[in-house]
CSV table of C-alpha atoms in Angstrom, one decimal:
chain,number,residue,atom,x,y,z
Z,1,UNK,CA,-24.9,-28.6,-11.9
Z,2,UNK,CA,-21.5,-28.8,-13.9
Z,3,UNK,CA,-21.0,-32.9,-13.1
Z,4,UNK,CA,-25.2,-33.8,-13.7
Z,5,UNK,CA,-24.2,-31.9,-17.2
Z,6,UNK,CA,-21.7,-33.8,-18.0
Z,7,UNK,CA,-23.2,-37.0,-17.2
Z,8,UNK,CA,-26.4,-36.3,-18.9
Z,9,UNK,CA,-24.7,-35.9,-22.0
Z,10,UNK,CA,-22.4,-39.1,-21.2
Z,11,UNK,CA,-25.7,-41.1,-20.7
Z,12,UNK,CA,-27.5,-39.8,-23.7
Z,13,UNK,CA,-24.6,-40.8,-26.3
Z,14,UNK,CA,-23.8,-44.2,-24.3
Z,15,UNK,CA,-28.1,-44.9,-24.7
Z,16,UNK,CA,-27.7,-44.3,-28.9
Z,17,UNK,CA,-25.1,-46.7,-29.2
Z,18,UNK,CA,-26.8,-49.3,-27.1
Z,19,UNK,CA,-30.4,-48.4,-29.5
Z,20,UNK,CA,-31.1,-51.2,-32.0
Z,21,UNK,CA,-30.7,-48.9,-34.6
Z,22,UNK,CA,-26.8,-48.6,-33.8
Z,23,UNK,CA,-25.7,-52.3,-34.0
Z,24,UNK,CA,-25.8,-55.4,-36.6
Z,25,UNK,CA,-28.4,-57.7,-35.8
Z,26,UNK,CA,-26.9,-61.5,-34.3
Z,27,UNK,CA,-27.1,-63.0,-37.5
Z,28,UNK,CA,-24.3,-60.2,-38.7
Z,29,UNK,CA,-27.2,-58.9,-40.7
Z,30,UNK,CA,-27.2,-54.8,-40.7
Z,31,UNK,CA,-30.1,-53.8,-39.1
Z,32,UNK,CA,-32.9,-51.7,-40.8
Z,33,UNK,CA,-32.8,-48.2,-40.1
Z,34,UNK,CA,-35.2,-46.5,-38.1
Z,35,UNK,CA,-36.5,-43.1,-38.4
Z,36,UNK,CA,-35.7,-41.2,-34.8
Z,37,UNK,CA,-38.6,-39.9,-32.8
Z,38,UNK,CA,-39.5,-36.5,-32.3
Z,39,UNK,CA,-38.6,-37.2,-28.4
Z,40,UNK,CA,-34.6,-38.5,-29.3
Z,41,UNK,CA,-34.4,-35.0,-31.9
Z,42,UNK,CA,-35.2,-33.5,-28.9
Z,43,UNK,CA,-32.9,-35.4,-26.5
Z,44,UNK,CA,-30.1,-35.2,-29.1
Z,45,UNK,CA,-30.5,-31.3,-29.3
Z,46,UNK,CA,-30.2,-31.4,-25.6
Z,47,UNK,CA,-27.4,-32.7,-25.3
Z,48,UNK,CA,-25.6,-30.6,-28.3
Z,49,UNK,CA,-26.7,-27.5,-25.9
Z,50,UNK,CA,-25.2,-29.4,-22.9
Z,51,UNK,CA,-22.3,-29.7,-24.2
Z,52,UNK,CA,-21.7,-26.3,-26.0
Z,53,UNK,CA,-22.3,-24.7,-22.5
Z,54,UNK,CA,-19.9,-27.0,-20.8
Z,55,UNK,CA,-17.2,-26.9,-22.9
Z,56,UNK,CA,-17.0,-23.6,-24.5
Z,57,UNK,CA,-15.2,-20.8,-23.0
Z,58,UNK,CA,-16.2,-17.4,-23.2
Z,59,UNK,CA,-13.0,-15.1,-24.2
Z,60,UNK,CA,-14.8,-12.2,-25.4
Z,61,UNK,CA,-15.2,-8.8,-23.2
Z,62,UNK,CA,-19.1,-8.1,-22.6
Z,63,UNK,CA,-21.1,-6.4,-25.9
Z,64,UNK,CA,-20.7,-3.3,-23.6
Z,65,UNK,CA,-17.7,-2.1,-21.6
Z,66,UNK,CA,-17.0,1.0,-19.3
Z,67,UNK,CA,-15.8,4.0,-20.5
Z,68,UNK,CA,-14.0,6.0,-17.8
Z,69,UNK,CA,-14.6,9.0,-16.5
Z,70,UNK,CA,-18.5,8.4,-15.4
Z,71,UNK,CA,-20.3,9.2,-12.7
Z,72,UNK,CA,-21.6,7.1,-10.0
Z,73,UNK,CA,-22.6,6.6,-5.9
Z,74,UNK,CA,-26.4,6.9,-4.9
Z,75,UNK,CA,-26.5,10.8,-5.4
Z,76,UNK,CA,-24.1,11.4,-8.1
Z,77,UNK,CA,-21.1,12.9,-5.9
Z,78,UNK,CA,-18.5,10.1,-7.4
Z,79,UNK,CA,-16.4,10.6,-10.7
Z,80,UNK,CA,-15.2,7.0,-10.9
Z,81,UNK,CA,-11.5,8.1,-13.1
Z,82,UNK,CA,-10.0,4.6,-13.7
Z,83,UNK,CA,-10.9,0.6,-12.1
Z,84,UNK,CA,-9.1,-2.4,-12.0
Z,85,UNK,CA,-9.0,-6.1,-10.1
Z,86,UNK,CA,-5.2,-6.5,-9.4
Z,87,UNK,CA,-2.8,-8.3,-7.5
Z,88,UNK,CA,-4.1,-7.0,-4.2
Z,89,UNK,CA,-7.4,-6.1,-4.6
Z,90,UNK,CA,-10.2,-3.9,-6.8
Z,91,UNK,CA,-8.2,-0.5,-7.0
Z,92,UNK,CA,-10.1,2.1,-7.7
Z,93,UNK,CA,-9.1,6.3,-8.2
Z,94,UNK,CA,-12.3,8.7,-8.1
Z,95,UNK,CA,-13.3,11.8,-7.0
Z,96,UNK,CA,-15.4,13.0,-4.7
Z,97,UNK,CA,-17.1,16.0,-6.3
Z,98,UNK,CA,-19.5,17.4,-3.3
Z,99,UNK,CA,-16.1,18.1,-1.5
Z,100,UNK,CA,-13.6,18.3,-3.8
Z,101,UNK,CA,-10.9,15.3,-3.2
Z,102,UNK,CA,-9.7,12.6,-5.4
Z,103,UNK,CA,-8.7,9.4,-3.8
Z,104,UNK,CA,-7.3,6.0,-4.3
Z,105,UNK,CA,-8.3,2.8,-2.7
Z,106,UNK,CA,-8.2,-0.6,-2.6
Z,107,UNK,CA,-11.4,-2.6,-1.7
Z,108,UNK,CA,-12.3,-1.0,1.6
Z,109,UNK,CA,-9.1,0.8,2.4
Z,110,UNK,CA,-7.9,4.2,1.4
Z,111,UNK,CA,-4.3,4.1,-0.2
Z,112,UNK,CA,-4.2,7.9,-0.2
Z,113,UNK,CA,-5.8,11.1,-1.3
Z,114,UNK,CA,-5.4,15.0,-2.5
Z,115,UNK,CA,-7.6,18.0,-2.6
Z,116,UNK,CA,-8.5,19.1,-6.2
Z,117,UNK,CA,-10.9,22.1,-7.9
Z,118,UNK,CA,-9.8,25.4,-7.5
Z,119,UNK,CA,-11.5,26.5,-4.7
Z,120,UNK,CA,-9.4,23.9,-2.8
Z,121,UNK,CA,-6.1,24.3,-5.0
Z,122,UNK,CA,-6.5,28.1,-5.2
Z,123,UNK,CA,-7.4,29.1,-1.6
Z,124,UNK,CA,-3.9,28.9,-0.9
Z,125,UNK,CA,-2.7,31.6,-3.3
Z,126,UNK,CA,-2.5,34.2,-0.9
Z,127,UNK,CA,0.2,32.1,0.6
Z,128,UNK,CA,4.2,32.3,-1.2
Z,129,UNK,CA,4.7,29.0,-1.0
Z,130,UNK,CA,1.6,27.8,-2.9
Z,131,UNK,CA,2.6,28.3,-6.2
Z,132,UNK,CA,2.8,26.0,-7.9
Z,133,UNK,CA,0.1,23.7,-6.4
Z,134,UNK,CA,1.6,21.7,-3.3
Z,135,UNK,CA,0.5,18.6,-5.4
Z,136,UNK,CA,1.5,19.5,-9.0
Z,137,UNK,CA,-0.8,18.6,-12.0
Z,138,UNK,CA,-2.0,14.9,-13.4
Z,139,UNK,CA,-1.2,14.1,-16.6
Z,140,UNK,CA,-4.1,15.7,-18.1
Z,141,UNK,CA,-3.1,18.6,-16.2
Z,142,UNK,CA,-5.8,19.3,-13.1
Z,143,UNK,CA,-4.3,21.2,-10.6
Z,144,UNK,CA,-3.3,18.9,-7.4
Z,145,UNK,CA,-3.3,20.1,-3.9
Z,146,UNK,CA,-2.0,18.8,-0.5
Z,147,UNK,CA,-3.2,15.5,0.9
Z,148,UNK,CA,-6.7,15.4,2.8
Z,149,UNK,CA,-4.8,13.5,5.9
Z,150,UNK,CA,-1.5,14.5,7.7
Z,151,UNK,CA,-1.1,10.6,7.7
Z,152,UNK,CA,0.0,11.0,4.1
Z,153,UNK,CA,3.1,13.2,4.8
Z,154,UNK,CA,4.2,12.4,7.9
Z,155,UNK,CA,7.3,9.9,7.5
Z,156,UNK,CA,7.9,13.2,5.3
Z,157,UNK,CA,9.1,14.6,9.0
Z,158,UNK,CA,12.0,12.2,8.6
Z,159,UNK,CA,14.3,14.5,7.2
Z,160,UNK,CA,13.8,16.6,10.3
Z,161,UNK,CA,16.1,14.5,12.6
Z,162,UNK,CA,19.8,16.0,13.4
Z,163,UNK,CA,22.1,12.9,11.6
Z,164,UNK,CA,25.3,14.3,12.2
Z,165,UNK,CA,28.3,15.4,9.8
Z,166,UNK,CA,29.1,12.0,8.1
Z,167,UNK,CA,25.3,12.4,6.5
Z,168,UNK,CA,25.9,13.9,2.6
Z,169,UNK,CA,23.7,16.8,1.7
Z,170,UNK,CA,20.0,16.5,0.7
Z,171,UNK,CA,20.8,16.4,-3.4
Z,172,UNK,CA,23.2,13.3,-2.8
Z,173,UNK,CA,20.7,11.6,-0.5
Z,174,UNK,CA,18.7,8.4,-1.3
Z,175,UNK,CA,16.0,6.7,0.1
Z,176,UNK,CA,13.8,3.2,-0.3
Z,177,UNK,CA,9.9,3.6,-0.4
Z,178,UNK,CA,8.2,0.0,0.1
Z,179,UNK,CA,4.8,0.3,-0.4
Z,180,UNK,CA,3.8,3.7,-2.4
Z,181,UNK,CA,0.3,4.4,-1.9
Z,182,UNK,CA,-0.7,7.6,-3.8
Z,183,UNK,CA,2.9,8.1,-4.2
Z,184,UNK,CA,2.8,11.2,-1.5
Z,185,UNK,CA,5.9,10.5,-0.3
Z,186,UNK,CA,7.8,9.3,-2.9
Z,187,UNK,CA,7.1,12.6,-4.7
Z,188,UNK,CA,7.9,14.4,-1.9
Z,189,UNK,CA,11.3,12.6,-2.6
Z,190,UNK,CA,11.4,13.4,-5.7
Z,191,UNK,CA,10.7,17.4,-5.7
Z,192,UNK,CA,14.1,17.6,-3.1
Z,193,UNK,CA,15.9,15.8,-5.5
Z,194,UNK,CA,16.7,12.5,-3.4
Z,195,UNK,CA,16.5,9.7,-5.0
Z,196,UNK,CA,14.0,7.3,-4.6
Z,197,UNK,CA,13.8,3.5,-5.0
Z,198,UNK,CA,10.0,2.4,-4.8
Z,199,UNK,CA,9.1,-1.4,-4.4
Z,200,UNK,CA,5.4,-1.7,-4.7
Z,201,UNK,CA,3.8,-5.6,-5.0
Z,202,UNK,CA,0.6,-4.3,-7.1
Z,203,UNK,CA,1.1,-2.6,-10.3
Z,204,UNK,CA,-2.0,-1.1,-10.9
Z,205,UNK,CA,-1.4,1.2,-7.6
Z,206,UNK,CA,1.8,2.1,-9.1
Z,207,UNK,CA,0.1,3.1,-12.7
Z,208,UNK,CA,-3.0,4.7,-11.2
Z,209,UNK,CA,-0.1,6.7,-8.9
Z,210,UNK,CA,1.8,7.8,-12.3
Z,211,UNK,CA,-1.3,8.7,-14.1
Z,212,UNK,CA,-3.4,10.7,-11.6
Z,213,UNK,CA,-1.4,12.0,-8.4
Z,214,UNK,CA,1.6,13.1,-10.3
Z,215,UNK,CA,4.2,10.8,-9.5
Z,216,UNK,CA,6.0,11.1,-13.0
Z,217,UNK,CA,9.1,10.9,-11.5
Z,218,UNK,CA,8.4,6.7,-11.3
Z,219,UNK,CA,6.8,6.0,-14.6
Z,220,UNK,CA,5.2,2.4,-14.3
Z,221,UNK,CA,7.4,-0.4,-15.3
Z,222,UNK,CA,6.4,-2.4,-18.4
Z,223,UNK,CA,9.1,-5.6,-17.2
Z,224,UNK,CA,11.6,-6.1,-15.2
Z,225,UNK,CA,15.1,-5.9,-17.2
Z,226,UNK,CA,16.4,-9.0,-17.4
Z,227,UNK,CA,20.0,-8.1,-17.9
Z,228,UNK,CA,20.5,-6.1,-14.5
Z,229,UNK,CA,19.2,-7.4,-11.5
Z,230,UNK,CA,17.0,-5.0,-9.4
Z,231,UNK,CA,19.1,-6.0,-6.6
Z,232,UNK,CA,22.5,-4.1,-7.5
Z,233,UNK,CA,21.5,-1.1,-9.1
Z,234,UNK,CA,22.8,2.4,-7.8
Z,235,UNK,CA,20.4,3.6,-4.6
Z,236,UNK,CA,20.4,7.1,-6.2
Z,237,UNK,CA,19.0,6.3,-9.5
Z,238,UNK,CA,15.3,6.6,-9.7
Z,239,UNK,CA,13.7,3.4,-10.0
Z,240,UNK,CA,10.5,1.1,-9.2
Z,241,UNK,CA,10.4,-2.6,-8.9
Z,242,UNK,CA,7.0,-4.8,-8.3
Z,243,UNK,CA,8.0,-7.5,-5.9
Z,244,UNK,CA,7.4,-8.0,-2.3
Z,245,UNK,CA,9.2,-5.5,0.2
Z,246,UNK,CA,10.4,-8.1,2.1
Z,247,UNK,CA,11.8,-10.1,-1.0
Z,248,UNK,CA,13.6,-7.1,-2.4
Z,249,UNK,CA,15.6,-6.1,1.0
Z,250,UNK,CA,16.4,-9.8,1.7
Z,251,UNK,CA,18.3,-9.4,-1.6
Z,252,UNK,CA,19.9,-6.3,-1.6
Z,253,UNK,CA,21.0,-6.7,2.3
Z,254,UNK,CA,22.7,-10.1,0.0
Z,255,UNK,CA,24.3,-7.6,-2.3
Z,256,UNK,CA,25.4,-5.3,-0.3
Z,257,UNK,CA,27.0,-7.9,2.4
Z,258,UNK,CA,29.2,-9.0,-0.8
Z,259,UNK,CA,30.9,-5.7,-1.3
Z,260,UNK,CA,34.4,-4.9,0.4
Z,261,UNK,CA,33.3,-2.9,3.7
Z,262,UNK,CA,34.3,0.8,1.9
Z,263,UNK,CA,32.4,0.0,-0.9
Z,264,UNK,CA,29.2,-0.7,1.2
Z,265,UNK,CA,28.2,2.8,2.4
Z,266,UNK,CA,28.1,3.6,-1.0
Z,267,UNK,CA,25.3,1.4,-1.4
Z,268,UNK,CA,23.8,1.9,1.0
Z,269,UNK,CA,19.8,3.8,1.8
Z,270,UNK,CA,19.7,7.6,3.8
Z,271,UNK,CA,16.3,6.4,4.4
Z,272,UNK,CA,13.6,3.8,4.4
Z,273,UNK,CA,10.4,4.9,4.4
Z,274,UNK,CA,8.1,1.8,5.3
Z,275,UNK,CA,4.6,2.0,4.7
Z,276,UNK,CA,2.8,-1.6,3.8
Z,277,UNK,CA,-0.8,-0.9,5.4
Z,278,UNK,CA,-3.7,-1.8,3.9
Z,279,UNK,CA,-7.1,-3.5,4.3
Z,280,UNK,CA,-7.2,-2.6,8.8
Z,281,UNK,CA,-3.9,-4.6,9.0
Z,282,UNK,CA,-0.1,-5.1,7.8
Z,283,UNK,CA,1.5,-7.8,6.1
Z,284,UNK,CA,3.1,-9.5,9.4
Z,285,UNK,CA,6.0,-10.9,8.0
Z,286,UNK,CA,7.6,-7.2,7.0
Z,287,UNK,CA,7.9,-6.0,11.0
Z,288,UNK,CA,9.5,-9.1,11.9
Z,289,UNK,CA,13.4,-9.0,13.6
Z,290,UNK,CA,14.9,-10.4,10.9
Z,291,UNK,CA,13.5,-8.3,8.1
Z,292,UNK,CA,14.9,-5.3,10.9
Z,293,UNK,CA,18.1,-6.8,10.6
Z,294,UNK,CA,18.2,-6.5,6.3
Z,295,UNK,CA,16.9,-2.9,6.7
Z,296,UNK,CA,20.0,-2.0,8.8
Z,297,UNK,CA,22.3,-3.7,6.0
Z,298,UNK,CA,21.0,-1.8,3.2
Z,299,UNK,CA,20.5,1.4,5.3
Z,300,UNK,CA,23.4,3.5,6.3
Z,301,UNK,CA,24.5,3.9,9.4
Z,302,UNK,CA,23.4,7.4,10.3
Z,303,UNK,CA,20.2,6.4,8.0
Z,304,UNK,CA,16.3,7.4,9.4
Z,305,UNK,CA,14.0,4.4,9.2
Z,306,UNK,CA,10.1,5.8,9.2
Z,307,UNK,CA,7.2,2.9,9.6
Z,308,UNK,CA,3.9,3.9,9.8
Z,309,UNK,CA,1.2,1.9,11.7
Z,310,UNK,CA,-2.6,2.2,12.3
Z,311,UNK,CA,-4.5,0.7,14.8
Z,312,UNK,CA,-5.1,1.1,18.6
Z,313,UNK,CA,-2.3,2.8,20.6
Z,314,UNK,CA,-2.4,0.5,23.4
Z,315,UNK,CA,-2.8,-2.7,21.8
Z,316,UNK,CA,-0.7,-6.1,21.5
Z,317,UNK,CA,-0.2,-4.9,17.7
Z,318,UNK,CA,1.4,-1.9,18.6
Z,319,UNK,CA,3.2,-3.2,21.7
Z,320,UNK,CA,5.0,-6.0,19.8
Z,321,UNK,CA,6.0,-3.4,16.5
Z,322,UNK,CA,7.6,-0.8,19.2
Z,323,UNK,CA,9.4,-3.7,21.2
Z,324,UNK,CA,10.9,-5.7,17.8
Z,325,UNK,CA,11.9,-2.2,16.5
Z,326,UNK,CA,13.8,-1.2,20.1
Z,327,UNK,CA,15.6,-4.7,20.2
Z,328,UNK,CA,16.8,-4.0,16.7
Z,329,UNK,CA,17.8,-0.3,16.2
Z,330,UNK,CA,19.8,1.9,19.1
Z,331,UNK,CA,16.9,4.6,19.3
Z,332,UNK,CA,13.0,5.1,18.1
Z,333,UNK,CA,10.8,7.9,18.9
Z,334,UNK,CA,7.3,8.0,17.7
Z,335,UNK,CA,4.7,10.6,16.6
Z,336,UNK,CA,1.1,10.6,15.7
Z,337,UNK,CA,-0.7,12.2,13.1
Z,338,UNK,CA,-3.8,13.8,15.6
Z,339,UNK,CA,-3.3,17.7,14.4
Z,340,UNK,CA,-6.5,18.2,15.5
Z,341,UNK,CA,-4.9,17.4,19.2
Z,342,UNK,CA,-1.5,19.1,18.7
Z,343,UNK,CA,-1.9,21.2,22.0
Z,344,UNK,CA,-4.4,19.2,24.1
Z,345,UNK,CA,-2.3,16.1,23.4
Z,346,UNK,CA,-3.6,12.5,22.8
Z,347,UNK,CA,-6.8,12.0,25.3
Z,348,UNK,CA,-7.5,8.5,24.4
Z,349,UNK,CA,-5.6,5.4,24.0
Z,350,UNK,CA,-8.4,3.2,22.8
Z,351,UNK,CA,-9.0,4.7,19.3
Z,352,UNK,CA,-7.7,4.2,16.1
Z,353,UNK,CA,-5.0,6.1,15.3
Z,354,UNK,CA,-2.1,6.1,12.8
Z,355,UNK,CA,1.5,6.5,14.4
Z,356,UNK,CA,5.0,6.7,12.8
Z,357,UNK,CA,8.4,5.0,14.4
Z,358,UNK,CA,11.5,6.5,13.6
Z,359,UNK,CA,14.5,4.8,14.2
Z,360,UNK,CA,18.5,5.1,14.2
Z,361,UNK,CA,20.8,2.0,14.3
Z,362,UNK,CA,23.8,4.6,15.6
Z,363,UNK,CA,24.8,4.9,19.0
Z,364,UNK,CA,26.0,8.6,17.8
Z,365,UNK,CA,22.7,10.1,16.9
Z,366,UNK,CA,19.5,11.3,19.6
Z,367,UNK,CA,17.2,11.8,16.8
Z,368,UNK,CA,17.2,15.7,18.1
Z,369,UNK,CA,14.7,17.7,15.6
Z,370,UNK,CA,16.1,20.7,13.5
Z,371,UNK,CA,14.0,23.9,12.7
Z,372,UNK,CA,12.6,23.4,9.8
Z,373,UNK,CA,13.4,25.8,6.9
Z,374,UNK,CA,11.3,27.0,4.1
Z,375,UNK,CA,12.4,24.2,1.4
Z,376,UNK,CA,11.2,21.7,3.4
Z,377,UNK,CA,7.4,22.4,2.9
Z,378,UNK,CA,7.7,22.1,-0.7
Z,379,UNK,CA,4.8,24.3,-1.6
Z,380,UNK,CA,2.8,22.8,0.5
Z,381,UNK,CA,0.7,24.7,3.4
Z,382,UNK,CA,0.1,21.5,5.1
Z,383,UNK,CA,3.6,20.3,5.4
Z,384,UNK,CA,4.3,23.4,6.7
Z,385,UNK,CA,1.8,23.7,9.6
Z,386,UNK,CA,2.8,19.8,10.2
Z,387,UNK,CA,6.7,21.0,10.7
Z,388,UNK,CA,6.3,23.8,12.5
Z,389,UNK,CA,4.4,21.8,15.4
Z,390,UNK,CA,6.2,18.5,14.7
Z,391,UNK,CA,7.5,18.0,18.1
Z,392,UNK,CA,4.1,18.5,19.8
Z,393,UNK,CA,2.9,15.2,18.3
Z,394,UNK,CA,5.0,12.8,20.2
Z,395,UNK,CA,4.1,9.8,21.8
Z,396,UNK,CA,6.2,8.7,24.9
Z,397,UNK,CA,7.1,5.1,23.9
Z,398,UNK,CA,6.2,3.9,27.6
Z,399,UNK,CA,2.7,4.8,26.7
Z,400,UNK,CA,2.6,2.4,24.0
Z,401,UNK,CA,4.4,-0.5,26.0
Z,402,UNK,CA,2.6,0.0,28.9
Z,403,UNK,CA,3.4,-1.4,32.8
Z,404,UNK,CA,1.6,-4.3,32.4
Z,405,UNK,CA,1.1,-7.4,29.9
Z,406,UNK,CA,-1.4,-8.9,28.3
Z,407,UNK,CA,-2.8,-12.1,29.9
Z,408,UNK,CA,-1.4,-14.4,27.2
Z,409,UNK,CA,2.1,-12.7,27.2
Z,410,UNK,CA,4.0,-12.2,30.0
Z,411,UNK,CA,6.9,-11.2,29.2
Z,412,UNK,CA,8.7,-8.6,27.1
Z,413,UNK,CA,10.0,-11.5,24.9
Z,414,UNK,CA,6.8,-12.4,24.1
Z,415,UNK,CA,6.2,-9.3,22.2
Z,416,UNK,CA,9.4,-9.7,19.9
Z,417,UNK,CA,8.3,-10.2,16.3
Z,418,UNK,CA,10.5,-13.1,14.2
Z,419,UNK,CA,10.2,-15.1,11.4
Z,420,UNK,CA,9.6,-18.4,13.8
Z,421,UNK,CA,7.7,-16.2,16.5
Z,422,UNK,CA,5.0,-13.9,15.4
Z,423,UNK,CA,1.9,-12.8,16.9
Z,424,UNK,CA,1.1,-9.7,14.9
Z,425,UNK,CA,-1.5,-11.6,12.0
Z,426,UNK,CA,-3.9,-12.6,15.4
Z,427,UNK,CA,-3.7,-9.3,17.3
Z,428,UNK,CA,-4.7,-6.9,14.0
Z,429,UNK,CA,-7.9,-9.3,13.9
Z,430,UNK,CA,-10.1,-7.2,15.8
Z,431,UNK,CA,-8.0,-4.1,14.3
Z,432,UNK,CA,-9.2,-5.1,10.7
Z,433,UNK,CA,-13.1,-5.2,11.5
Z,434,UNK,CA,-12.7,-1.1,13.7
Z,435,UNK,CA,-10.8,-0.1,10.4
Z,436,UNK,CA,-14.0,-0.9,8.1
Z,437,UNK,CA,-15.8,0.8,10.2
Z,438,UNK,CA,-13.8,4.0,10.7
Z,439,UNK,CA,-13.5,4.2,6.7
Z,440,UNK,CA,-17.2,4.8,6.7
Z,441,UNK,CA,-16.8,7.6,8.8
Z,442,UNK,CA,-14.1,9.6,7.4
Z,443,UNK,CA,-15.2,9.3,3.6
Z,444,UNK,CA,-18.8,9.4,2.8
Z,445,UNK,CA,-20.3,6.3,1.5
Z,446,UNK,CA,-20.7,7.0,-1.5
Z,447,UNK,CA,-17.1,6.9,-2.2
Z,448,UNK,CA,-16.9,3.4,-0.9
Z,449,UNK,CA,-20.1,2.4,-2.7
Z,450,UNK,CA,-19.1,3.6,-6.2
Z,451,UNK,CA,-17.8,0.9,-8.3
């Protein structure tokens, strides 16, 4: 429609200047003028339209524009709180008022979620560590409480693991978040006074994180500063970077490989909490060996790595994470996130499920489990009932890799993920389509219809 447009109004212009009326007769005599037919007004004020609609473009915002809060879905149960296409998708924060839960998302994946209202909030006063609310208050002050999944918190259970004397006590500790979510964990982080480095790739998840899920301890950053680069600054300083994970540990492993060996540790990350999914599937090129090997540079030695995953226990996806992560680090033990199934144990190994690997690159350290004490819940009831049972909701890794190999790979090799070898984008295909259709289960529809 755009090109016939064009070359209507081309054609129309080109037949007035080959009319009689637009040239000098042969003899170099002007000719006489002509008066235009109603038909060529017409043809002429065509092609004015044509081109005004072709050529101009519209830079104004609609008459009318959205003023958030408002309510929305099919039987008014949504509070749509703030909307906005970014980087990665339409991210959306609402809440979902029949139950009582705010949420964020992006598209058709859930980025993380608390329980709100004070029947919710408040049920847990007759408990001493409820107050104040596990969650803390949003900017405009609504009560918060704990996440509506364990998936949320459960790379939380990091700090858990025995590390052994060299590892400096919790108020000197520092750790890197990639990918922030809600900003569950990076809170978390923030309440025990370890200092937190978050590198998120979309900056409206970050913002809507800040505003409404109390994550003030990361205010969202207006620019990067272009005197210090992100790369070298102190790990226990609070700050936020938008870039790609992968990027930003690339550069910092190049930092910190520049520094005289003594000076390195100082540098260096207690833990790396690694938590990219999104949309039924991870970015493949942040699981990969080499992207391992910049994690163990800019971790310390006796640091805990924590990468989530969701998807199908026994699947090619899985089996290739587990394998790269046991070539590259001395010792990984994984848990899932089924509290529903904390005694019975997991019954299936064909559903979707989300799993956490923790690793150690030292030869020194079993990744035993301490008791957990009372500061570790941090107000927070479920953190509490998630601790106390932690070691019930471990996976034996030969579950997950299994006695026998896919068709296409036969050997363990195969399933070693690397920048020039890597499998993982193909087998999270099917994973993808199960995961839009599990998010219509656990959240009514409404919250996924709501825009």
């Amino acid at each position: 429609f755009l090109a016939w447009g064009i070359a209507s109004s081309v054609s129309n212009v080109f037949d007035w200047f080959r009319s009689p009326a637009s040239f000098s007769t042969s003899t170099g005599q002007a000719a006489a003028p002509t008066k235009l037919s109603k038909s060529a007004i017409v043809k002429f004020g065509f092609t004015a339209l044509q081109a005004s609609a072709i050529f101009t473009t519209r830079t104004s915002r609609p008459c009318s524009t959205i003023e958030f809060p408002y309510i929305a879905g099919r039987n008014g149960t949504v509070r749509i709180l703030a909307q906005k296409q970014s980087v990665t998708g339409l991210v959306q924060v609402a809440e979902e008022l029949d139950t009582g839960f705010r949420y964020m998302r992006c598209d058709h994946s859930l980025l993380g979620g608390v329980w709100i209202g004070e029947e919710r909030v408040g049920s847990l006063r007759t408990t001493r560590w409820e107050n104040p609310p596990a969650g803390g208050t949003d900017l405009e002050g609504v009560k918060l409480g704990d996440p509506i999944y364990s998936a949320f918190m459960l790379q939380d259970a990091m700090r858990l693991f025995e590390r052994g004397p060299t590892a400096p006590p919790t108020e000197g500790q520092s750790a890197l978040v990639i990918g922030l979510g809600a900003g569950i964990m990076a809170r978390a982080l923030d309440l025990l006074n370890i200092q937190a480095t978050v590198v998120e790739i979309d900056p409206a998840v970050h913002e809507y994180a800040y505003r409404f899920f109390n994550l003030t301890g990361h205010p969202p950053v207006p620019r990067q500063d272009l005197f210090v680069s992100p790369y070298t600054i102190h790990p226990r300083t609070a700050q936020s970077h938008h870039m790609d994970g992968r990027k930003y540990v690339q550069e910092r492993a190049k930092f910190v490989n520049s520094l005289s060996q003594d000076a390195r540790d100082e540098q260096r990350y207690d833990y790396v909490v690694h938590d990219v999914f999104t949309g039924g599937s991870v970015p493949a090129h942040l699981f990969t060996k080499e992207m391992w090997d910049d994690v163990k540079t800019v971790m310390r030695p006796d640091g805990i790595l924590a990468v989530n995953f969701a998807g199908y226990l026994v699947s090619d996806a899985s089996r290739s994470i587990l394998t790269t992560l046991e070539e590259s680090f001395e010792l990984c033990r994984v848990f899932h996130d089924r509290i529903e199934e904390i005694d019975s144990g997991l019954s299936k190994d064909d559903e979707f499920i989300n799993v956490v690997f923790f690793c150690t690159q030292s030869p020194s350290i079993d990744l035993s489990i301490r008791e957990p004490e009372d500061n570790d819940f941090v107000n927070s009831h479920l953190k509490r009932y998630l601790f106390t049972r932690f070691e019930k909701l471990e996976i034996p890794s030969e579950r997950i890799l299994g006695s026998e190999f896919s068709p296409a790979r036969t050997h363990r090799e195969d399933y070693i993920l690397t920048d020039q070898w890597n499998i993982l984008a193909v087998a999270q295909q099917k994973t993808a389509v199960d995961h839009w259709k599990l998010m219509r289960e656990v959240l009514p529809a409404e919250t996924w219809e709501a825009y």
